[in-house]
Short mmCIF file of C-alpha atoms and ligand atoms in Angstrom, two decimals:
data_model
loop_
_atom_site.label_atom_id
_atom_site.label_comp_id
_atom_site.label_asym_id
_atom_site.label_seq_id
_atom_site.Cartn_x
_atom_site.Cartn_y
_atom_site.Cartn_z
CA THR A 1 0.00 0.00 0.00
CA ALA A 2 1.35 3.43 -0.90
CA LEU A 3 1.58 5.44 2.31
CA GLY A 4 -0.85 8.33 2.73
CA ALA A 5 -3.73 9.42 4.95
CA ALA A 6 -6.18 7.21 3.06
CA ALA A 7 -3.97 4.15 3.55
CA LEU A 8 -3.69 4.36 7.35
CA SER A 9 -6.77 2.26 8.08
CA SER A 10 -5.64 -0.55 5.79
CA LEU A 11 -2.13 -1.11 7.17
CA GLY A 12 -1.37 -4.32 9.06
CA PRO A 13 -1.79 -4.40 12.87
CA GLU A 14 1.99 -4.44 13.48
CA VAL A 15 2.27 -0.92 12.02
CA VAL A 16 1.33 1.64 14.67
CA VAL A 17 -0.46 4.63 13.13
CA PRO A 18 -1.42 8.03 14.57
CA SER A 19 -4.30 7.68 17.03
CA TYR A 20 -5.07 11.40 16.74
CA ASP A 21 -7.01 13.32 14.16
CA ARG A 22 -4.30 14.83 11.99
CA THR A 23 -6.69 17.34 10.47
CA ALA A 24 -6.87 18.90 13.93
CA VAL A 25 -3.09 19.36 14.20
CA ARG A 26 -1.89 22.96 13.71
CA ALA A 27 1.71 23.88 12.99
CA GLY A 28 3.46 25.60 15.89
CA ILE A 29 7.01 24.59 14.98
CA VAL A 30 8.89 25.39 11.79
CA HIS A 31 11.81 22.99 11.28
CA PHE A 32 14.78 23.59 8.96
CA GLY A 33 16.63 20.48 7.71
CA VAL A 34 14.03 17.72 7.72
CA GLY A 35 16.38 14.80 7.18
CA ALA A 36 16.77 11.40 8.77
CA PHE A 37 17.60 12.59 12.26
CA HIS A 38 14.79 15.09 12.80
CA ARG A 39 12.27 12.49 11.69
CA ALA A 40 13.69 9.87 14.11
CA HIS A 41 13.93 12.28 17.04
CA GLN A 42 12.03 15.57 17.48
CA ALA A 43 9.16 14.63 15.15
CA MET A 44 8.92 11.26 16.92
CA TYR A 45 8.66 12.93 20.37
CA LEU A 46 5.88 15.18 19.09
CA ASP A 47 4.09 12.22 17.57
CA ARG A 48 4.26 10.49 20.97
CA LEU A 49 2.70 13.53 22.61
CA MET A 50 0.00 13.74 19.96
CA ASN A 51 -0.81 10.09 20.51
CA GLU A 52 -1.49 11.09 24.14
CA GLY A 53 -3.86 13.76 22.86
CA LYS A 54 -1.38 16.56 23.63
CA ALA A 55 0.56 19.15 21.61
CA LEU A 56 -1.95 19.26 18.76
CA ASP A 57 -1.05 22.92 18.33
CA TRP A 58 2.65 21.99 17.99
CA GLY A 59 2.61 20.33 14.59
CA ILE A 60 5.71 20.71 12.45
CA CYS A 61 6.05 22.58 9.18
CA GLY A 62 9.29 21.41 7.55
CA VAL A 63 11.49 23.73 5.50
CA GLY A 64 14.14 22.72 2.97
CA VAL A 65 16.69 25.35 2.03
CA LEU A 66 19.13 23.48 -0.21
CA PRO A 67 18.31 22.40 -3.80
CA GLY A 68 18.72 18.76 -2.73
CA ASP A 69 15.73 19.09 -0.40
CA ARG A 70 13.32 19.05 -3.33
CA ARG A 71 13.36 15.25 -3.06
CA MET A 72 12.18 15.35 0.54
CA ARG A 73 9.45 17.88 -0.32
CA ASP A 74 8.20 15.61 -3.12
CA ALA A 75 8.36 12.44 -1.03
CA LEU A 76 6.47 13.94 1.89
CA ALA A 77 3.95 15.81 -0.26
CA ALA A 78 3.07 12.55 -2.04
CA GLN A 79 2.14 10.88 1.24
CA ASP A 80 0.37 13.64 3.20
CA HIS A 81 3.66 14.28 5.07
CA LEU A 82 3.41 10.87 6.74
CA TYR A 83 6.41 8.56 6.93
CA THR A 84 7.36 5.30 8.56
CA LEU A 85 9.87 5.26 11.39
CA VAL A 86 11.32 1.80 11.89
CA ILE A 87 13.18 1.04 15.11
CA LYS A 88 15.63 -1.79 14.57
CA HIS A 89 16.34 -3.82 17.68
CA ALA A 90 19.60 -5.74 18.05
CA ASP A 91 17.71 -9.08 18.04
CA GLY A 92 16.31 -8.38 14.57
CA THR A 93 12.87 -7.19 15.66
CA PHE A 94 11.63 -4.21 13.66
CA GLU A 95 9.17 -1.80 15.25
CA PRO A 96 7.35 0.27 12.61
CA ARG A 97 5.32 3.39 13.36
CA VAL A 98 3.77 5.91 11.03
CA VAL A 99 4.62 9.38 12.32
CA GLY A 100 2.07 12.14 11.76
CA SER A 101 3.53 15.18 13.49
CA ILE A 102 4.86 16.80 10.31
CA VAL A 103 1.86 18.45 8.70
CA ASP A 104 3.39 20.66 6.03
CA TYR A 105 6.63 21.22 4.13
CA LEU A 106 7.87 24.33 2.35
CA PHE A 107 10.69 24.20 -0.17
CA ALA A 108 12.36 27.59 0.21
CA PRO A 109 14.01 27.90 -3.24
CA ASP A 110 10.56 27.79 -4.87
CA ASP A 111 8.99 30.42 -2.65
CA PRO A 112 11.17 32.03 0.02
CA ASP A 113 8.41 34.48 0.93
CA ALA A 114 6.05 31.66 1.89
CA VAL A 115 8.70 30.48 4.37
CA ILE A 116 9.14 33.98 5.78
CA GLU A 117 5.37 34.41 6.17
CA LYS A 118 5.17 31.06 7.96
CA LEU A 119 7.91 32.22 10.32
CA ALA A 120 6.06 35.49 10.87
CA ASP A 121 2.80 33.66 11.60
CA GLU A 122 1.70 34.19 15.19
CA ALA A 123 1.13 30.42 15.59
CA THR A 124 4.86 29.76 14.99
CA ARG A 125 6.48 29.73 18.41
CA ILE A 126 9.51 27.48 17.90
CA VAL A 127 11.90 27.37 14.93
CA SER A 128 14.12 24.32 15.17
CA LEU A 129 17.16 23.28 13.16
CA THR A 130 19.10 20.17 12.11
CA VAL A 131 21.20 21.71 9.37
CA THR A 132 24.45 19.80 10.16
CA GLU A 133 27.53 21.01 12.00
CA GLY A 134 28.56 23.00 8.92
CA GLY A 135 25.19 24.78 8.71
CA TYR A 136 26.16 27.54 11.15
CA ASN A 137 28.71 29.07 8.79
CA PHE A 138 31.60 29.48 11.20
CA ASN A 139 35.11 30.07 9.96
CA ALA A 140 37.09 27.11 11.26
CA VAL A 141 40.10 29.18 12.43
CA THR A 142 38.49 32.20 13.97
CA GLY A 143 35.27 30.49 15.07
CA GLU A 144 33.44 33.59 13.81
CA PHE A 145 30.50 33.79 11.41
CA ASP A 146 31.89 33.86 7.86
CA PRO A 147 30.52 36.95 6.08
CA THR A 148 32.31 36.00 2.84
CA ASN A 149 30.08 32.98 2.15
CA PRO A 150 28.57 33.88 -1.27
CA ASP A 151 25.02 32.96 -0.22
CA VAL A 152 25.36 35.09 2.91
CA VAL A 153 26.68 37.96 0.77
CA HIS A 154 23.65 37.49 -1.48
CA ASP A 155 21.21 37.47 1.43
CA LEU A 156 22.67 40.68 2.83
CA GLN A 157 21.79 42.67 -0.33
CA PRO A 158 18.83 44.93 0.47
CA GLY A 159 15.63 43.35 -0.79
CA ALA A 160 17.28 40.02 -1.73
CA ALA A 161 15.07 36.92 -1.71
CA PRO A 162 16.89 34.90 0.98
CA ARG A 163 18.72 31.68 0.11
CA THR A 164 20.11 30.79 3.52
CA THR A 165 18.67 29.74 6.84
CA PHE A 166 20.07 33.00 8.21
CA GLY A 167 18.40 35.19 5.62
CA LEU A 168 15.04 33.47 6.02
CA ILE A 169 14.92 33.26 9.81
CA VAL A 170 16.20 36.79 10.41
CA GLU A 171 13.68 38.22 7.92
CA GLY A 172 10.97 36.23 9.74
CA LEU A 173 12.05 37.85 13.01
CA VAL A 174 12.07 41.31 11.41
CA ARG A 175 8.51 40.91 10.15
CA ARG A 176 7.34 39.78 13.57
CA ARG A 177 8.96 42.75 15.20
CA GLU A 178 7.32 45.08 12.65
CA ARG A 179 3.97 43.48 13.37
CA GLY A 180 4.35 43.67 17.13
CA LEU A 181 4.65 39.91 17.55
CA PRO A 182 7.17 38.46 20.01
CA PRO A 183 10.08 36.50 18.53
CA PHE A 184 9.93 32.71 18.30
CA THR A 185 12.43 30.51 20.13
CA VAL A 186 15.28 29.16 17.95
CA LEU A 187 16.13 25.57 18.89
CA SER A 188 19.26 24.06 17.37
CA CYS A 189 19.34 20.25 17.51
CA ASP A 190 22.68 19.80 15.79
CA ASN A 191 25.64 17.97 17.28
CA ILE A 192 27.57 21.05 18.28
CA GLN A 193 28.76 21.80 21.77
CA GLY A 194 26.61 24.67 22.99
CA ASN A 195 24.38 24.36 19.93
CA GLY A 196 22.01 27.07 21.18
CA ASP A 197 24.89 29.43 21.88
CA ALA A 198 26.29 28.66 18.44
CA ALA A 199 22.95 29.45 16.83
CA ARG A 200 22.70 32.69 18.83
CA LYS A 201 26.14 33.65 17.63
CA SER A 202 25.51 32.93 13.97
CA PHE A 203 21.99 34.37 13.72
CA GLY A 204 23.05 37.34 15.84
CA ALA A 205 26.06 37.92 13.58
CA PHE A 206 23.98 37.74 10.43
CA ALA A 207 21.41 40.15 11.86
CA ALA A 208 24.18 42.54 12.92
CA LEU A 209 25.56 42.51 9.38
CA ARG A 210 22.12 43.58 8.18
CA ASP A 211 21.91 46.26 10.83
CA PRO A 212 23.82 46.53 14.13
CA GLY A 213 20.66 47.46 16.01
CA LEU A 214 18.92 44.37 14.69
CA GLY A 215 21.91 42.28 15.80
CA ARG A 216 21.58 43.61 19.34
CA TRP A 217 17.82 43.05 19.29
CA VAL A 218 18.30 39.39 18.28
CA GLN A 219 20.94 38.86 20.97
CA GLU A 220 18.72 40.37 23.63
CA ASN A 221 15.28 39.16 22.65
CA VAL A 222 15.49 35.77 21.00
CA ALA A 223 15.85 32.62 23.14
CA PHE A 224 18.30 29.97 21.86
CA PRO A 225 18.10 27.01 24.29
CA ASN A 226 20.95 24.50 24.25
CA CYS A 227 20.25 20.80 24.00
CA MET A 228 21.90 17.42 23.73
CA VAL A 229 20.41 15.07 21.17
CA ASP A 230 21.14 11.39 20.69
CA ARG A 231 19.82 8.67 18.43
CA ILE A 232 21.87 6.91 15.77
CA THR A 233 20.02 7.42 12.51
CA PRO A 234 21.72 6.15 9.37
CA VAL A 235 20.97 7.24 5.82
CA THR A 236 17.88 5.45 4.46
CA THR A 237 18.80 2.93 1.74
CA ASP A 238 16.81 1.33 -1.09
CA ASP A 239 17.18 -1.94 0.84
CA ASP A 240 15.35 -0.31 3.74
CA ARG A 241 12.55 0.79 1.44
CA ALA A 242 12.27 -2.70 -0.04
CA GLU A 243 12.41 -4.43 3.32
CA ILE A 244 9.73 -2.19 4.82
CA ALA A 245 7.48 -2.88 1.84
CA ARG A 246 8.13 -6.62 2.14
CA ARG A 247 7.76 -6.97 5.90
CA PHE A 248 4.95 -4.51 6.50
CA GLY A 249 3.34 -3.89 3.14
CA VAL A 250 4.04 -0.16 3.37
CA GLU A 251 5.39 1.57 0.28
CA ASP A 252 7.09 4.59 1.70
CA ARG A 253 9.15 6.89 -0.54
CA TRP A 254 11.38 7.92 2.30
CA PRO A 255 11.10 5.96 5.54
CA VAL A 256 13.54 6.43 8.42
CA VAL A 257 15.36 3.65 10.27
CA CYS A 258 17.09 4.06 13.61
CA GLU A 259 18.31 2.36 16.76
CA PRO A 260 16.07 1.87 19.83
CA PHE A 261 18.04 4.27 22.05
CA THR A 262 16.95 7.90 22.13
CA GLN A 263 17.84 10.80 24.40
CA TRP A 264 17.11 14.51 24.42
CA VAL A 265 18.31 16.79 27.20
CA LEU A 266 16.90 20.25 26.80
CA GLU A 267 17.47 23.60 28.47
CA ASP A 268 14.08 24.90 29.53
CA SER A 269 14.12 28.32 27.90
CA PHE A 270 11.02 28.84 25.73
CA PRO A 271 9.47 32.28 26.24
CA LEU A 272 6.51 31.49 23.95
CA GLY A 273 5.93 28.09 25.54
CA ARG A 274 6.73 24.58 24.40
CA PRO A 275 5.16 21.15 24.12
CA ARG A 276 5.12 19.10 27.33
CA PHE A 277 8.21 17.17 26.23
CA GLU A 278 8.83 15.91 29.76
CA ASP A 279 5.73 13.71 29.40
CA VAL A 280 7.43 11.64 26.70
CA GLY A 281 10.89 11.12 28.14
CA VAL A 282 12.74 14.36 27.32
CA GLN A 283 14.92 15.61 30.19
CA LEU A 284 14.48 19.33 30.88
CA VAL A 285 17.44 20.71 32.82
CA ALA A 286 18.97 24.02 33.80
CA ASP A 287 22.43 23.19 32.44
CA VAL A 288 22.88 20.95 29.44
CA GLU A 289 26.65 21.21 29.22
CA PRO A 290 27.68 18.09 31.20
CA TYR A 291 25.35 15.95 29.07
CA GLU A 292 26.58 17.52 25.86
CA LEU A 293 30.23 17.01 26.68
CA MET A 294 29.54 13.41 27.66
CA LYS A 295 27.78 12.72 24.40
CA LEU A 296 30.12 14.57 22.05
CA ARG A 297 33.34 13.27 23.63
CA LEU A 298 32.18 9.69 24.22
CA LEU A 299 29.75 8.92 21.42
CA ASN A 300 30.67 11.33 18.62
CA ALA A 301 34.42 11.31 19.16
CA SER A 302 34.31 7.49 19.39
CA HIS A 303 32.62 7.44 16.00
CA GLN A 304 35.65 9.28 14.65
CA ALA A 305 37.96 6.98 16.62
CA LEU A 306 36.50 3.95 14.88
CA CYS A 307 35.77 5.16 11.37
CA TYR A 308 39.21 5.81 9.81
CA PHE A 309 40.91 2.86 11.50
CA GLY A 310 37.88 0.75 10.64
CA TYR A 311 37.87 1.81 7.00
CA LEU A 312 41.62 1.26 6.61
CA ALA A 313 41.27 -2.18 8.25
CA GLY A 314 38.70 -3.07 5.59
CA HIS A 315 35.39 -2.55 7.44
CA ARG A 316 32.48 -0.77 5.81
CA LEU A 317 29.74 -1.18 8.43
CA VAL A 318 29.94 0.26 11.94
CA HIS A 319 28.74 -2.89 13.69
CA ASP A 320 31.47 -4.96 12.02
CA VAL A 321 34.04 -2.59 13.46
CA CYS A 322 32.58 -2.69 16.97
CA GLN A 323 32.03 -6.41 17.07
CA ASP A 324 35.78 -6.72 16.49
CA PRO A 325 37.26 -6.95 20.03
CA LEU A 326 40.40 -5.09 18.98
CA PHE A 327 38.29 -2.04 18.14
CA ALA A 328 35.95 -2.35 21.11
CA ASN A 329 38.96 -2.41 23.44
CA PHE A 330 40.52 0.56 21.71
CA LEU A 331 37.30 2.57 21.98
CA LEU A 332 36.81 1.71 25.64
CA ALA A 333 40.42 2.67 26.37
CA TYR A 334 39.98 6.00 24.55
CA MET A 335 36.78 6.67 26.51
CA ASP A 336 38.16 5.64 29.91
CA ARG A 337 41.66 7.09 29.76
CA GLU A 338 41.27 10.16 27.55
CA ALA A 339 37.65 11.31 27.23
CA THR A 340 36.30 10.61 30.72
CA PRO A 341 38.97 12.62 32.59
CA THR A 342 37.80 15.72 30.66
CA LEU A 343 34.16 15.37 31.79
CA GLU A 344 32.32 16.89 34.72
CA PRO A 345 30.04 14.56 36.71
CA VAL A 346 26.82 14.06 34.73
CA PRO A 347 23.71 14.16 36.95
CA GLY A 348 21.82 10.86 36.87
CA VAL A 349 24.17 9.13 34.43
CA ASP A 350 26.45 6.22 35.37
CA LEU A 351 29.34 6.45 32.93
CA GLY A 352 30.35 2.90 33.88
CA GLU A 353 27.15 1.80 32.15
CA TYR A 354 26.98 4.49 29.49
CA LYS A 355 30.31 3.57 27.87
CA PRO A 356 29.86 -0.19 27.34
CA ASN A 357 26.31 0.59 26.28
CA LEU A 358 27.72 2.78 23.51
CA ILE A 359 29.74 -0.17 22.22
CA ALA A 360 26.58 -2.29 22.35
CA ARG A 361 24.64 0.40 20.43
CA PHE A 362 27.37 0.66 17.79
CA SER A 363 27.34 -3.15 17.50
CA ASN A 364 23.64 -3.45 16.61
CA PRO A 365 23.87 -5.32 13.28
CA HIS A 366 20.47 -4.20 11.99
CA VAL A 367 21.04 -0.46 12.08
CA ARG A 368 23.68 -0.92 9.36
CA ASP A 369 25.23 2.45 9.93
CA THR A 370 28.06 2.97 7.50
CA VAL A 371 31.67 3.82 8.18
CA ALA A 372 31.42 6.19 5.21
CA ARG A 373 28.71 8.27 6.95
CA LEU A 374 31.01 8.70 9.95
CA CYS A 375 33.99 9.60 7.76
CA ALA A 376 32.08 12.37 5.92
CA GLU A 377 32.73 16.04 6.72
CA SER A 378 35.51 15.14 9.14
CA SER A 379 36.87 18.68 9.06
CA ASP A 380 33.65 19.82 10.76
CA ARG A 381 33.71 16.96 13.25
CA ILE A 382 37.25 16.29 14.48
CA PRO A 383 37.75 19.94 15.54
CA LYS A 384 34.42 20.01 17.41
CA TRP A 385 34.45 16.57 19.01
CA LEU A 386 38.00 15.27 19.43
CA LEU A 387 40.36 18.25 19.50
CA PRO A 388 38.77 19.64 22.69
CA VAL A 389 39.63 16.36 24.43
CA ILE A 390 43.22 16.61 23.22
CA ARG A 391 43.55 20.27 24.24
CA HIS A 392 42.12 19.54 27.68
CA ASN A 393 44.53 16.66 28.23
CA LEU A 394 47.52 18.63 26.97
CA ALA A 395 46.64 21.41 29.40
CA HIS A 396 46.16 19.00 32.32
CA ASP A 397 48.99 16.60 31.58
CA GLY A 398 46.53 13.86 30.68
CA GLU A 399 46.92 11.00 28.21
CA ILE A 400 46.78 11.81 24.49
CA SER A 401 48.20 8.77 22.76
CA ARG A 402 44.92 7.25 21.53
CA SER A 403 43.45 10.58 20.45
CA ALA A 404 46.66 11.36 18.58
CA ALA A 405 46.34 7.98 16.85
CA VAL A 406 42.82 8.89 15.76
CA VAL A 407 44.01 12.15 14.23
CA ALA A 408 46.82 10.23 12.51
CA SER A 409 44.31 7.70 11.18
CA TRP A 410 42.28 10.56 9.70
CA ALA A 411 45.47 11.97 8.13
CA ARG A 412 46.22 8.57 6.60
CA TYR A 413 42.61 8.14 5.39
CA ALA A 414 42.55 11.65 3.91
CA GLU A 415 45.24 10.65 1.44
CA GLY A 416 42.36 9.12 -0.47
CA VAL A 417 44.07 5.76 -1.04
CA ASP A 418 43.56 2.66 1.11
CA GLU A 419 46.16 0.10 2.22
CA GLU A 420 45.68 -1.91 -0.95
CA GLY A 421 46.16 1.15 -3.14
CA ARG A 422 42.45 1.50 -3.96
CA PRO A 423 40.93 4.99 -4.06
CA ILE A 424 38.91 6.29 -1.10
CA GLU A 425 36.19 8.82 -1.82
CA VAL A 426 36.90 11.57 0.70
CA VAL A 427 33.65 13.47 1.33
CA ASP A 428 34.51 16.78 2.92
CA ARG A 429 34.02 20.39 1.93
CA LEU A 430 37.79 20.76 2.36
CA ALA A 431 38.54 17.49 0.54
CA ASP A 432 40.88 18.91 -2.12
CA ARG A 433 43.03 20.75 0.35
CA LEU A 434 43.04 17.92 2.90
CA THR A 435 43.98 15.31 0.34
CA ALA A 436 46.76 17.48 -1.05
CA SER A 437 48.32 18.02 2.38
CA ALA A 438 47.80 14.37 3.38
CA ARG A 439 49.71 13.29 0.27
CA ARG A 440 52.65 15.48 1.23
CA GLN A 441 53.00 13.80 4.61
CA ARG A 442 54.79 10.75 3.22
CA ALA A 443 57.76 13.10 2.96
CA ASP A 444 56.73 15.65 5.59
CA ARG A 445 54.96 13.92 8.47
CA LEU A 446 53.36 17.08 9.85
CA ALA A 447 51.98 18.41 6.55
CA PHE A 448 48.36 17.51 7.35
CA LEU A 449 48.50 18.70 10.94
CA ALA A 450 49.96 22.02 9.79
CA ASP A 451 46.55 23.11 8.46
CA ARG A 452 45.79 25.74 11.08
CA GLU A 453 42.26 26.29 9.86
CA VAL A 454 41.47 22.79 11.05
CA PHE A 455 43.94 22.12 13.86
CA GLY A 456 44.74 25.57 15.22
CA ASP A 457 48.20 25.55 16.80
CA LEU A 458 48.31 21.84 17.65
CA VAL A 459 51.25 21.46 15.28
CA ASP A 460 53.32 23.66 17.61
CA ASP A 461 52.88 21.30 20.55
CA GLU A 462 55.90 19.06 20.70
CA ARG A 463 54.25 16.65 23.12
CA PHE A 464 51.45 16.06 20.65
CA THR A 465 53.50 15.98 17.46
CA SER A 466 55.96 13.42 18.81
CA VAL A 467 53.24 10.80 19.46
CA TYR A 468 51.31 11.78 16.36
CA ARG A 469 54.42 11.19 14.22
CA GLN A 470 54.99 7.76 15.76
CA HIS A 471 51.43 6.71 14.98
CA LEU A 472 51.63 8.01 11.44
CA ASP A 473 54.95 6.20 10.90
CA SER A 474 53.29 3.07 12.22
CA LEU A 475 50.27 3.46 9.93
CA TYR A 476 52.61 3.65 6.94
CA GLU A 477 54.94 0.88 8.10
CA ILE A 478 52.60 -1.76 9.51
CA GLY A 479 49.07 -0.56 8.69
CA ALA A 480 45.95 0.29 10.67
CA ARG A 481 45.22 -3.04 12.30
CA ALA A 482 48.73 -3.66 13.55
CA THR A 483 48.94 -0.05 14.78
CA LEU A 484 45.83 -0.60 16.88
CA GLU A 485 47.17 -3.89 18.18
CA LYS A 486 50.24 -2.08 19.46
CA LEU A 487 48.06 0.56 21.09
CA VAL A 488 45.60 -1.72 22.88
P1 NAD B 501 20.41 14.44 6.58
O1 NAD B 501 21.46 14.52 5.55
O2 NAD B 501 19.36 13.40 6.49
O3 NAD B 501 19.65 15.86 6.68
C1 NAD B 501 20.36 17.05 6.75
C2 NAD B 501 19.45 18.22 6.42
O4 NAD B 501 20.18 19.44 6.67
C3 NAD B 501 19.01 18.27 4.97
O5 NAD B 501 17.67 18.70 4.90
C4 NAD B 501 19.94 19.34 4.37
O6 NAD B 501 19.41 20.00 3.26
C5 NAD B 501 20.06 20.28 5.54
N1 NAD B 501 21.24 21.12 5.44
C6 NAD B 501 22.55 20.75 5.34
N2 NAD B 501 23.35 21.82 5.26
C7 NAD B 501 22.53 22.91 5.30
C8 NAD B 501 22.77 24.32 5.25
N3 NAD B 501 24.01 24.81 5.14
N4 NAD B 501 21.70 25.13 5.32
C9 NAD B 501 20.44 24.64 5.43
N5 NAD B 501 20.16 23.32 5.47
C10 NAD B 501 21.20 22.48 5.41
O7 NAD B 501 21.21 14.32 7.96
P2 NAD B 501 20.64 13.90 9.40
O8 NAD B 501 20.97 12.50 9.66
O9 NAD B 501 19.25 14.35 9.51
O10 NAD B 501 21.57 14.75 10.36
C11 NAD B 501 21.48 16.17 10.41
C12 NAD B 501 22.15 16.64 11.66
O11 NAD B 501 21.47 16.16 12.80
C13 NAD B 501 23.58 16.14 11.86
O12 NAD B 501 24.52 16.89 11.13
C14 NAD B 501 23.75 16.28 13.34
O13 NAD B 501 24.15 17.59 13.68
C15 NAD B 501 22.36 16.00 13.87
N6 NAD B 501 22.31 14.63 14.43
C16 NAD B 501 22.27 13.54 13.61
C17 NAD B 501 22.27 12.26 14.17
C18 NAD B 501 22.26 11.02 13.30
O14 NAD B 501 22.48 9.92 13.85
N7 NAD B 501 21.97 11.08 12.04
C19 NAD B 501 22.29 12.11 15.56
C20 NAD B 501 22.32 13.26 16.37
C21 NAD B 501 22.32 14.51 15.77
#
């Protein structure tokens, strides 16, 4: 059955469908970057609430900003914005649920003004974002908003039809202010430490470039709560589509698959109100930072710790890497000896359970997360997730050997050639530059690390460079697997 509102009553009993009347749901949230993760996480929490008869005025209107989002607009529009979320348990059980909390989708390149009017609508009280780590437009060296980005330059022309998230959202805020409406809350759900603060900085900077007074107004009047988000959500494959059709009889153009685990820790700062997220398992706290650091330095940095070594050792799926005891031991050692000493105590979380549970989550064979997904856009990830661990340990005389090995494994991977001489497709906005410097390191071991836009002044730290060099030598001399064996 092709998924859509009319099909809901004819789906098999194993497929849970919305118990609420979707025609009664009104959009209160506008979400930018409706991809896999948003649909497995925030939209799922809202759907849970709606199934309890709550939050019917907090439906989601999705927005796509990039040309590639046309596909998502078309897929959702064809099925009344419904989609199937399939939770894949480690024992092979699949739990399918049709999610109904997204009620509309606007594709900004077709009609930017429709997006701005939606943002300016009084009913819109939260504007949330999953636009990737790179979506905040920070210069990697200075950490400041990059005003030279051509789309930003375009959006700053007076009267320009906005192309960027910044142009659209700031214009939405301006129209509200003109109309005497209070600003909505901007909720970043990207994997960035201090994601709310990062959003405040980038939207504030864009607004200030339009007009300094507007910049101050945004800084002072718009709430940007921080949050920690967690649920491993791989890219949907054609195999997923086929398997969902076969097992459940649902033909879904773009289903989402994910692991059972989910966590959302949210700073409770929503001047125009919010759904009762606490009723469906979201933790509302005063300070998100300890949770964020735990997640970014244990989960996300471990993803980087496994992906380059894993790829070079011949693995292509994350669970194959983590079911390999050599890798599991390496990851646990990185977490225990290098990441954990940099963390503050995390209220209510037992790290002694959290860490082995991460290995178990990564080892779930049904999620089929790919090593390639983890290797993509490394230049946005390593600096945000792993380098802070290294800097902390350098400053506190802590251990750095395993983290240095991870950076070396990235440097080796970035050459774009594997240990058998086959090409690696390096997916990174800095790919050309990274590959060029990685190729020079056969002669000059520090060539890759010398990229200050990515690594800052790490190359000047003798303590770091001496171990880094040894690991890189080892990667060239004996390969990834044997290098790990020496380390564990
Ligand atoms: P995805 O590729 O499915 O979706 C990404 C969305 O972001 C797309 O709609 C894309 O058009 C949009 N986007 C990208 N760059 C943009 C830009 N510069 N401006 C505007 N829109 C932009 O990816 P996903 O799995 O949904 O992950 C998105 C983000 O969610 C991640 O980068 C991460 O920060 C966060 N996250 C993901 C996971 C996960 O397991 N997938 C887990 C936790 C957090």
